[in-house]
């Protein structure tokens, strides 16, 4: 009995899907747009996240040491900084490396290099380049450095300067920009999601509105509610599956075309590569959303007309 | 078999659609209910299908008060009643065959029964050759015959026909009445609501006359008298 009913529900759902081809087509179209919006949001989210991470990675705090600072003190300071929970990484640049980098930077500037050669000893100090996990944590790290006992070797301070205090304004602003762009992005995503879901719900409701007489007849011949509802819900699932496939297929040429552009513009993310790498996940999200939307909208829409 | 006990129905404080209706219908009876539009015929039939609840009084089918039934019981009751409407109410996206098969499926019948019974009832209403036509491809009389076939396919105890000939020409009307008589001869109770004088007079069966929601006459072998 259960199996016969299931078979009939699938059969009539499919028949309804095919015979009401115009209604099916328009519903699938609207649903495709919804799923397309959702898919685009996934891509936009990926671009936003990688871009923000890149910007975040460019921010660091450099501690410059006086030229006479003993290497042992610097390394022990490095250790104690690394122990801080906010710190992601600490890079030590020795005096020699700093000199090397300086020479590289000025390799076309003979005057400066000559002036450097005139000096007996290396005028550059060692430095530590510190990255925090969050941009908002740099202030705390800078404060720690100022107060830490390791900063002094005997009587003379070994730190020449910490560039956080020059960069403070920029870092603060960046922190705010990152926070607000994340919030703004989330708000837009939620808004678009609600709007597109509502449009889909309404479209399916209209499609079922045309079948309200049919539903009342079914009830009058004594059909169970679940039996009346079944074919409509199955039809909704079919809408979702077809719309999902259409969306996934559409994304292929679109991301293929946008891939090089996004790579050039956001320089770390190729949207096409991202689509291929995360296809399984995107497939599940798009198909799952489509099927869920179709089934739930149909279920809710039929419920109105079952009260005979 | 069917018993209306002092049933009244009042819609939103307006004058009553039914007022103190008490009547009983025996098994295998052919009962016509006549009256002007608005006399309460359709409301009376709605009470019987539990499409609507009475404001007062109760309706019994055999010994159950149908307005006390739960949803499941109501579905079972409706499968024992075949309905025929003035506007046919066929499912437009299903063929004649599927329309009838649907009523059988809703009643939980299996595929073999459907495959034998549907052509049989379509033959009974003389539509054996229109089995795969959609309702839009059928004339009014043919649609009504499909509707009757749907109503009787589950071998109901009662067939209720609400103005079944209201949209039909005289020839089709005659056909429909003959089919209803045939169904009654096979032992099914038929309740026919109509205001077609010719139909009533040709039947010569029990006639219940309604006016302003009340039963004003109940004749064993009545004629149309209003």
PDB file of N, CA and C in Angstrom, chain A residues 66-154:
ATOM      1  N   UNK A  66      68.395  48.649  18.066  1.00  0.00           N
ATOM      2  CA  UNK A  66      69.608  49.474  17.915  1.00  0.00           C
ATOM      3  C   UNK A  66      70.735  48.571  17.387  1.00  0.00           C
ATOM      4  N   UNK A  67      71.697  49.153  16.727  1.00  0.00           N
ATOM      5  CA  UNK A  67      72.736  48.346  16.073  1.00  0.00           C
ATOM      6  C   UNK A  67      73.560  47.553  17.068  1.00  0.00           C
ATOM      7  N   UNK A  68      73.604  48.051  18.298  1.00  0.00           N
ATOM      8  CA  UNK A  68      74.449  47.379  19.274  1.00  0.00           C
ATOM      9  C   UNK A  68      73.703  46.279  20.024  1.00  0.00           C
ATOM     10  N   UNK A  69      72.442  46.085  19.716  1.00  0.00           N
ATOM     11  CA  UNK A  69      71.657  45.102  20.466  1.00  0.00           C
ATOM     12  C   UNK A  69      72.220  43.696  20.272  1.00  0.00           C
ATOM     13  N   UNK A  70      72.472  42.969  21.366  1.00  0.00           N
ATOM     14  CA  UNK A  70      73.014  41.615  21.228  1.00  0.00           C
ATOM     15  C   UNK A  70      71.957  40.671  20.626  1.00  0.00           C
ATOM     16  N   UNK A  71      72.437  39.791  19.755  1.00  0.00           N
ATOM     17  CA  UNK A  71      71.508  38.895  19.050  1.00  0.00           C
ATOM     18  C   UNK A  71      70.743  37.999  20.023  1.00  0.00           C
ATOM     19  N   UNK A  72      71.425  37.559  21.091  1.00  0.00           N
ATOM     20  CA  UNK A  72      70.800  36.687  22.091  1.00  0.00           C
ATOM     21  C   UNK A  72      69.567  37.335  22.697  1.00  0.00           C
ATOM     22  N   UNK A  73      69.674  38.627  23.031  1.00  0.00           N
ATOM     23  CA  UNK A  73      68.522  39.323  23.607  1.00  0.00           C
ATOM     24  C   UNK A  73      67.366  39.374  22.625  1.00  0.00           C
ATOM     25  N   UNK A  74      67.728  39.639  21.371  1.00  0.00           N
ATOM     26  CA  UNK A  74      66.666  39.752  20.356  1.00  0.00           C
ATOM     27  C   UNK A  74      65.928  38.420  20.213  1.00  0.00           C
ATOM     28  N   UNK A  75      66.720  37.339  20.176  1.00  0.00           N
ATOM     29  CA  UNK A  75      66.102  36.024  19.998  1.00  0.00           C
ATOM     30  C   UNK A  75      65.242  35.637  21.196  1.00  0.00           C
ATOM     31  N   UNK A  76      65.682  36.025  22.387  1.00  0.00           N
ATOM     32  CA  UNK A  76      64.853  35.679  23.553  1.00  0.00           C
ATOM     33  C   UNK A  76      63.569  36.512  23.555  1.00  0.00           C
ATOM     34  N   UNK A  77      63.691  37.765  23.062  1.00  0.00           N
ATOM     35  CA  UNK A  77      62.474  38.586  22.927  1.00  0.00           C
ATOM     36  C   UNK A  77      61.526  37.934  21.922  1.00  0.00           C
ATOM     37  N   UNK A  78      62.118  37.433  20.831  1.00  0.00           N
ATOM     38  CA  UNK A  78      61.304  36.769  19.794  1.00  0.00           C
ATOM     39  C   UNK A  78      60.505  35.618  20.418  1.00  0.00           C
ATOM     40  N   UNK A  79      61.209  34.846  21.245  1.00  0.00           N
ATOM     41  CA  UNK A  79      60.556  33.709  21.908  1.00  0.00           C
ATOM     42  C   UNK A  79      59.362  34.160  22.735  1.00  0.00           C
ATOM     43  N   UNK A  80      59.600  35.226  23.546  1.00  0.00           N
ATOM     44  CA  UNK A  80      58.513  35.629  24.433  1.00  0.00           C
ATOM     45  C   UNK A  80      57.352  36.232  23.639  1.00  0.00           C
ATOM     46  N   UNK A  81      57.659  36.847  22.493  1.00  0.00           N
ATOM     47  CA  UNK A  81      56.556  37.367  21.659  1.00  0.00           C
ATOM     48  C   UNK A  81      55.766  36.205  21.059  1.00  0.00           C
ATOM     49  N   UNK A  82      56.482  35.201  20.593  1.00  0.00           N
ATOM     50  CA  UNK A  82      55.808  34.050  19.985  1.00  0.00           C
ATOM     51  C   UNK A  82      54.865  33.356  20.966  1.00  0.00           C
ATOM     52  N   UNK A  83      55.194  33.515  22.270  1.00  0.00           N
ATOM     53  CA  UNK A  83      54.357  32.863  23.275  1.00  0.00           C
ATOM     54  C   UNK A  83      53.014  33.571  23.453  1.00  0.00           C
ATOM     55  N   UNK A  84      52.899  34.791  22.955  1.00  0.00           N
ATOM     56  CA  UNK A  84      51.637  35.523  23.117  1.00  0.00           C
ATOM     57  C   UNK A  84      50.539  34.855  22.276  1.00  0.00           C
ATOM     58  N   UNK A  85      49.333  34.732  22.813  1.00  0.00           N
ATOM     59  CA  UNK A  85      48.280  34.028  22.070  1.00  0.00           C
ATOM     60  C   UNK A  85      47.820  34.784  20.819  1.00  0.00           C
ATOM     61  N   UNK A  86      47.962  36.108  20.819  1.00  0.00           N
ATOM     62  CA  UNK A  86      47.453  36.872  19.669  1.00  0.00           C
ATOM     63  C   UNK A  86      48.376  36.767  18.464  1.00  0.00           C
ATOM     64  N   UNK A  87      49.620  36.328  18.687  1.00  0.00           N
ATOM     65  CA  UNK A  87      50.628  36.407  17.628  1.00  0.00           C
ATOM     66  C   UNK A  87      50.543  35.216  16.690  1.00  0.00           C
ATOM     67  N   UNK A  88      50.532  35.518  15.381  1.00  0.00           N
ATOM     68  CA  UNK A  88      50.469  34.444  14.409  1.00  0.00           C
ATOM     69  C   UNK A  88      51.889  34.003  14.048  1.00  0.00           C
ATOM     70  N   UNK A  89      52.765  34.963  13.766  1.00  0.00           N
ATOM     71  CA  UNK A  89      54.139  34.592  13.418  1.00  0.00           C
ATOM     72  C   UNK A  89      55.090  35.758  13.714  1.00  0.00           C
ATOM     73  N   UNK A  90      56.332  35.387  13.960  1.00  0.00           N
ATOM     74  CA  UNK A  90      57.363  36.399  14.186  1.00  0.00           C
ATOM     75  C   UNK A  90      58.542  36.035  13.295  1.00  0.00           C
ATOM     76  N   UNK A  91      59.005  37.031  12.509  1.00  0.00           N
ATOM     77  CA  UNK A  91      60.138  36.756  11.613  1.00  0.00           C
ATOM     78  C   UNK A  91      61.328  37.602  12.072  1.00  0.00           C
ATOM     79  N   UNK A  92      62.445  36.938  12.179  1.00  0.00           N
ATOM     80  CA  UNK A  92      63.654  37.648  12.621  1.00  0.00           C
ATOM     81  C   UNK A  92      64.476  38.023  11.401  1.00  0.00           C
ATOM     82  N   UNK A  93      64.799  39.296  11.280  1.00  0.00           N
ATOM     83  CA  UNK A  93      65.658  39.754  10.183  1.00  0.00           C
ATOM     84  C   UNK A  93      66.937  40.272  10.829  1.00  0.00           C
ATOM     85  N   UNK A  94      68.007  39.547  10.567  1.00  0.00           N
ATOM     86  CA  UNK A  94      69.280  39.911  11.213  1.00  0.00           C
ATOM     87  C   UNK A  94      69.873  41.152  10.550  1.00  0.00           C
ATOM     88  N   UNK A  95      70.897  41.714  11.176  1.00  0.00           N
ATOM     89  CA  UNK A  95      71.581  42.883  10.613  1.00  0.00           C
ATOM     90  C   UNK A  95      72.045  42.611   9.177  1.00  0.00           C
ATOM     91  N   UNK A  96      72.605  41.414   8.982  1.00  0.00           N
ATOM     92  CA  UNK A  96      73.161  41.082   7.663  1.00  0.00           C
ATOM     93  C   UNK A  96      72.060  40.994   6.606  1.00  0.00           C
ATOM     94  N   UNK A  97      70.946  40.345   7.021  1.00  0.00           N
ATOM     95  CA  UNK A  97      69.833  40.231   6.072  1.00  0.00           C
ATOM     96  C   UNK A  97      69.293  41.620   5.729  1.00  0.00           C
ATOM     97  N   UNK A  98      69.241  42.475   6.733  1.00  0.00           N
ATOM     98  CA  UNK A  98      68.726  43.820   6.501  1.00  0.00           C
ATOM     99  C   UNK A  98      69.622  44.555   5.511  1.00  0.00           C
ATOM    100  N   UNK A  99      70.921  44.373   5.659  1.00  0.00           N
ATOM    101  CA  UNK A  99      71.881  45.024   4.762  1.00  0.00           C
ATOM    102  C   UNK A  99      71.726  44.499   3.340  1.00  0.00           C
ATOM    103  N   UNK A 100      71.582  43.180   3.271  1.00  0.00           N
ATOM    104  CA  UNK A 100      71.396  42.538   1.966  1.00  0.00           C
ATOM    105  C   UNK A 100      70.164  43.107   1.266  1.00  0.00           C
ATOM    106  N   UNK A 101      69.062  43.182   2.042  1.00  0.00           N
ATOM    107  CA  UNK A 101      67.819  43.687   1.478  1.00  0.00           C
ATOM    108  C   UNK A 101      67.980  45.140   1.046  1.00  0.00           C
ATOM    109  N   UNK A 102      68.717  45.904   1.854  1.00  0.00           N
ATOM    110  CA  UNK A 102      68.946  47.319   1.535  1.00  0.00           C
ATOM    111  C   UNK A 102      69.694  47.441   0.213  1.00  0.00           C
ATOM    112  N   UNK A 103      70.738  46.614   0.058  1.00  0.00           N
ATOM    113  CA  UNK A 103      71.531  46.640  -1.178  1.00  0.00           C
ATOM    114  C   UNK A 103      70.665  46.263  -2.383  1.00  0.00           C
ATOM    115  N   UNK A 104      69.844  45.240  -2.197  1.00  0.00           N
ATOM    116  CA  UNK A 104      68.962  44.822  -3.285  1.00  0.00           C
ATOM    117  C   UNK A 104      68.048  45.973  -3.698  1.00  0.00           C
ATOM    118  N   UNK A 105      67.506  46.631  -2.670  1.00  0.00           N
ATOM    119  CA  UNK A 105      66.527  47.676  -2.941  1.00  0.00           C
ATOM    120  C   UNK A 105      67.180  48.850  -3.700  1.00  0.00           C
ATOM    121  N   UNK A 106      68.443  49.107  -3.406  1.00  0.00           N
ATOM    122  CA  UNK A 106      69.112  50.271  -4.003  1.00  0.00           C
ATOM    123  C   UNK A 106      70.140  49.876  -5.043  1.00  0.00           C
ATOM    124  N   UNK A 107      69.960  48.726  -5.674  1.00  0.00           N
ATOM    125  CA  UNK A 107      71.011  48.250  -6.578  1.00  0.00           C
ATOM    126  C   UNK A 107      71.245  49.177  -7.782  1.00  0.00           C
ATOM    127  N   UNK A 108      70.294  50.018  -8.108  1.00  0.00           N
ATOM    128  CA  UNK A 108      70.484  50.956  -9.230  1.00  0.00           C
ATOM    129  C   UNK A 108      70.909  52.340  -8.733  1.00  0.00           C
ATOM    130  N   UNK A 109      71.085  52.438  -7.453  1.00  0.00           N
ATOM    131  CA  UNK A 109      71.394  53.753  -6.873  1.00  0.00           C
ATOM    132  C   UNK A 109      72.849  53.746  -6.382  1.00  0.00           C
ATOM    133  N   UNK A 110      73.792  54.007  -7.302  1.00  0.00           N
ATOM    134  CA  UNK A 110      75.223  53.870  -6.990  1.00  0.00           C
ATOM    135  C   UNK A 110      75.665  54.795  -5.853  1.00  0.00           C
ATOM    136  N   UNK A 111      75.090  55.973  -5.827  1.00  0.00           N
ATOM    137  CA  UNK A 111      75.480  56.964  -4.816  1.00  0.00           C
ATOM    138  C   UNK A 111      75.255  56.427  -3.412  1.00  0.00           C
ATOM    139  N   UNK A 112      74.100  55.876  -3.194  1.00  0.00           N
ATOM    140  CA  UNK A 112      73.762  55.341  -1.877  1.00  0.00           C
ATOM    141  C   UNK A 112      74.659  54.159  -1.534  1.00  0.00           C
ATOM    142  N   UNK A 113      74.908  53.317  -2.521  1.00  0.00           N
ATOM    143  CA  UNK A 113      75.748  52.141  -2.261  1.00  0.00           C
ATOM    144  C   UNK A 113      77.180  52.556  -1.935  1.00  0.00           C
ATOM    145  N   UNK A 114      77.652  53.581  -2.625  1.00  0.00           N
ATOM    146  CA  UNK A 114      79.002  54.088  -2.344  1.00  0.00           C
ATOM    147  C   UNK A 114      79.080  54.629  -0.927  1.00  0.00           C
ATOM    148  N   UNK A 115      78.033  55.372  -0.576  1.00  0.00           N
ATOM    149  CA  UNK A 115      77.994  55.943   0.776  1.00  0.00           C
ATOM    150  C   UNK A 115      78.011  54.828   1.815  1.00  0.00           C
ATOM    151  N   UNK A 116      77.322  53.773   1.506  1.00  0.00           N
ATOM    152  CA  UNK A 116      77.262  52.612   2.412  1.00  0.00           C
ATOM    153  C   UNK A 116      78.644  51.978   2.528  1.00  0.00           C
ATOM    154  N   UNK A 117      79.333  51.876   1.387  1.00  0.00           N
ATOM    155  CA  UNK A 117      80.661  51.257   1.391  1.00  0.00           C
ATOM    156  C   UNK A 117      81.681  52.081   2.188  1.00  0.00           C
ATOM    157  N   UNK A 118      81.461  53.408   2.243  1.00  0.00           N
ATOM    158  CA  UNK A 118      82.348  54.273   3.003  1.00  0.00           C
ATOM    159  C   UNK A 118      82.367  53.924   4.485  1.00  0.00           C
ATOM    160  N   UNK A 119      81.208  53.420   4.963  1.00  0.00           N
ATOM    161  CA  UNK A 119      81.087  53.130   6.401  1.00  0.00           C
ATOM    162  C   UNK A 119      81.870  51.869   6.750  1.00  0.00           C
ATOM    163  N   UNK A 120      82.440  51.888   7.952  1.00  0.00           N
ATOM    164  CA  UNK A 120      83.225  50.732   8.383  1.00  0.00           C
ATOM    165  C   UNK A 120      82.322  49.559   8.745  1.00  0.00           C
ATOM    166  N   UNK A 121      81.261  49.904   9.451  1.00  0.00           N
ATOM    167  CA  UNK A 121      80.412  48.801   9.911  1.00  0.00           C
ATOM    168  C   UNK A 121      78.978  48.943   9.398  1.00  0.00           C
ATOM    169  N   UNK A 122      78.248  47.871   9.564  1.00  0.00           N
ATOM    170  CA  UNK A 122      76.854  47.811   9.109  1.00  0.00           C
ATOM    171  C   UNK A 122      76.009  48.792   9.923  1.00  0.00           C
ATOM    172  N   UNK A 123      75.440  49.788   9.259  1.00  0.00           N
ATOM    173  CA  UNK A 123      74.673  50.786  10.021  1.00  0.00           C
ATOM    174  C   UNK A 123      73.254  50.330  10.339  1.00  0.00           C
ATOM    175  N   UNK A 124      72.859  49.216   9.798  1.00  0.00           N
ATOM    176  CA  UNK A 124      71.462  48.800   9.962  1.00  0.00           C
ATOM    177  C   UNK A 124      71.309  47.871  11.173  1.00  0.00           C
ATOM    178  N   UNK A 125      70.199  48.038  11.844  1.00  0.00           N
ATOM    179  CA  UNK A 125      69.932  47.173  12.991  1.00  0.00           C
ATOM    180  C   UNK A 125      69.092  45.966  12.581  1.00  0.00           C
ATOM    181  N   UNK A 126      69.063  44.974  13.469  1.00  0.00           N
ATOM    182  CA  UNK A 126      68.181  43.830  13.220  1.00  0.00           C
ATOM    183  C   UNK A 126      66.740  44.249  13.481  1.00  0.00           C
ATOM    184  N   UNK A 127      65.791  43.431  13.019  1.00  0.00           N
ATOM    185  CA  UNK A 127      64.390  43.757  13.303  1.00  0.00           C
ATOM    186  C   UNK A 127      63.567  42.485  13.419  1.00  0.00           C
ATOM    187  N   UNK A 128      62.395  42.638  14.053  1.00  0.00           N
ATOM    188  CA  UNK A 128      61.432  41.533  14.135  1.00  0.00           C
ATOM    189  C   UNK A 128      60.169  41.993  13.407  1.00  0.00           C
ATOM    190  N   UNK A 129      59.657  41.120  12.568  1.00  0.00           N
ATOM    191  CA  UNK A 129      58.413  41.449  11.868  1.00  0.00           C
ATOM    192  C   UNK A 129      57.320  40.549  12.461  1.00  0.00           C
ATOM    193  N   UNK A 130      56.332  41.181  13.104  1.00  0.00           N
ATOM    194  CA  UNK A 130      55.315  40.425  13.856  1.00  0.00           C
ATOM    195  C   UNK A 130      53.969  40.509  13.141  1.00  0.00           C
ATOM    196  N   UNK A 131      53.334  39.353  12.990  1.00  0.00           N
ATOM    197  CA  UNK A 131      51.969  39.330  12.456  1.00  0.00           C
ATOM    198  C   UNK A 131      51.009  38.827  13.539  1.00  0.00           C
ATOM    199  N   UNK A 132      49.912  39.549  13.656  1.00  0.00           N
ATOM    200  CA  UNK A 132      48.904  39.126  14.635  1.00  0.00           C
ATOM    201  C   UNK A 132      47.826  38.333  13.915  1.00  0.00           C
ATOM    202  N   UNK A 133      47.027  37.612  14.683  1.00  0.00           N
ATOM    203  CA  UNK A 133      45.915  36.871  14.066  1.00  0.00           C
ATOM    204  C   UNK A 133      44.831  37.833  13.602  1.00  0.00           C
ATOM    205  N   UNK A 134      44.571  38.882  14.378  1.00  0.00           N
ATOM    206  CA  UNK A 134      43.569  39.874  14.018  1.00  0.00           C
ATOM    207  C   UNK A 134      44.230  41.250  14.028  1.00  0.00           C
ATOM    208  N   UNK A 135      43.793  42.115  13.125  1.00  0.00           N
ATOM    209  CA  UNK A 135      44.407  43.441  13.076  1.00  0.00           C
ATOM    210  C   UNK A 135      44.183  44.218  14.373  1.00  0.00           C
ATOM    211  N   UNK A 136      43.091  43.901  15.047  1.00  0.00           N
ATOM    212  CA  UNK A 136      42.787  44.652  16.267  1.00  0.00           C
ATOM    213  C   UNK A 136      43.748  44.305  17.400  1.00  0.00           C
ATOM    214  N   UNK A 137      44.561  43.264  17.215  1.00  0.00           N
ATOM    215  CA  UNK A 137      45.421  42.818  18.318  1.00  0.00           C
ATOM    216  C   UNK A 137      46.802  43.478  18.309  1.00  0.00           C
ATOM    217  N   UNK A 138      47.082  44.256  17.271  1.00  0.00           N
ATOM    218  CA  UNK A 138      48.422  44.846  17.184  1.00  0.00           C
ATOM    219  C   UNK A 138      48.717  45.797  18.338  1.00  0.00           C
ATOM    220  N   UNK A 139      47.705  46.484  18.769  1.00  0.00           N
ATOM    221  CA  UNK A 139      47.914  47.458  19.843  1.00  0.00           C
ATOM    222  C   UNK A 139      48.413  46.767  21.103  1.00  0.00           C
ATOM    223  N   UNK A 140      47.774  45.652  21.418  1.00  0.00           N
ATOM    224  CA  UNK A 140      48.164  44.900  22.613  1.00  0.00           C
ATOM    225  C   UNK A 140      49.607  44.419  22.521  1.00  0.00           C
ATOM    226  N   UNK A 141      49.985  43.955  21.343  1.00  0.00           N
ATOM    227  CA  UNK A 141      51.351  43.459  21.145  1.00  0.00           C
ATOM    228  C   UNK A 141      52.356  44.608  21.325  1.00  0.00           C
ATOM    229  N   UNK A 142      52.008  45.760  20.742  1.00  0.00           N
ATOM    230  CA  UNK A 142      52.902  46.915  20.850  1.00  0.00           C
ATOM    231  C   UNK A 142      53.063  47.321  22.309  1.00  0.00           C
ATOM    232  N   UNK A 143      51.967  47.286  23.050  1.00  0.00           N
ATOM    233  CA  UNK A 143      52.014  47.656  24.475  1.00  0.00           C
ATOM    234  C   UNK A 143      52.912  46.690  25.229  1.00  0.00           C
ATOM    235  N   UNK A 144      52.793  45.408  24.899  1.00  0.00           N
ATOM    236  CA  UNK A 144      53.606  44.386  25.548  1.00  0.00           C
ATOM    237  C   UNK A 144      55.094  44.680  25.332  1.00  0.00           C
ATOM    238  N   UNK A 145      55.423  45.029  24.084  1.00  0.00           N
ATOM    239  CA  UNK A 145      56.825  45.291  23.747  1.00  0.00           C
ATOM    240  C   UNK A 145      57.364  46.471  24.545  1.00  0.00           C
ATOM    241  N   UNK A 146      56.527  47.462  24.711  1.00  0.00           N
ATOM    242  CA  UNK A 146      56.970  48.664  25.437  1.00  0.00           C
ATOM    243  C   UNK A 146      57.259  48.371  26.890  1.00  0.00           C
ATOM    244  N   UNK A 147      56.457  47.509  27.467  1.00  0.00           N
ATOM    245  CA  UNK A 147      56.561  47.303  28.908  1.00  0.00           C
ATOM    246  C   UNK A 147      57.511  46.162  29.262  1.00  0.00           C
ATOM    247  N   UNK A 148      57.819  45.330  28.243  1.00  0.00           N
ATOM    248  CA  UNK A 148      58.556  44.114  28.569  1.00  0.00           C
ATOM    249  C   UNK A 148      59.970  44.408  29.051  1.00  0.00           C
ATOM    250  N   UNK A 149      60.366  43.626  29.999  1.00  0.00           N
ATOM    251  CA  UNK A 149      61.686  43.807  30.598  1.00  0.00           C
ATOM    252  C   UNK A 149      62.807  43.459  29.614  1.00  0.00           C
ATOM    253  N   UNK A 150      62.515  42.558  28.717  1.00  0.00           N
ATOM    254  CA  UNK A 150      63.522  42.102  27.760  1.00  0.00           C
ATOM    255  C   UNK A 150      63.966  43.211  26.826  1.00  0.00           C
ATOM    256  N   UNK A 151      63.183  44.305  26.834  1.00  0.00           N
ATOM    257  CA  UNK A 151      63.490  45.388  25.911  1.00  0.00           C
ATOM    258  C   UNK A 151      64.852  46.042  26.257  1.00  0.00           C
ATOM    259  N   UNK A 152      65.234  45.961  27.479  1.00  0.00           N
ATOM    260  CA  UNK A 152      66.504  46.570  27.857  1.00  0.00           C
ATOM    261  C   UNK A 152      67.583  45.512  28.061  1.00  0.00           C
ATOM    262  N   UNK A 153      68.782  45.799  27.565  1.00  0.00           N
ATOM    263  CA  UNK A 153      69.915  44.931  27.838  1.00  0.00           C
ATOM    264  C   UNK A 153      70.794  45.692  28.819  1.00  0.00           C
ATOM    265  N   UNK A 154      70.690  45.290  30.042  1.00  0.00           N
ATOM    266  CA  UNK A 154      71.381  46.057  31.075  1.00  0.00           C
ATOM    267  C   UNK A 154      70.692  47.409  31.227  1.00  0.00           C
TER     268      UNK A 154
END
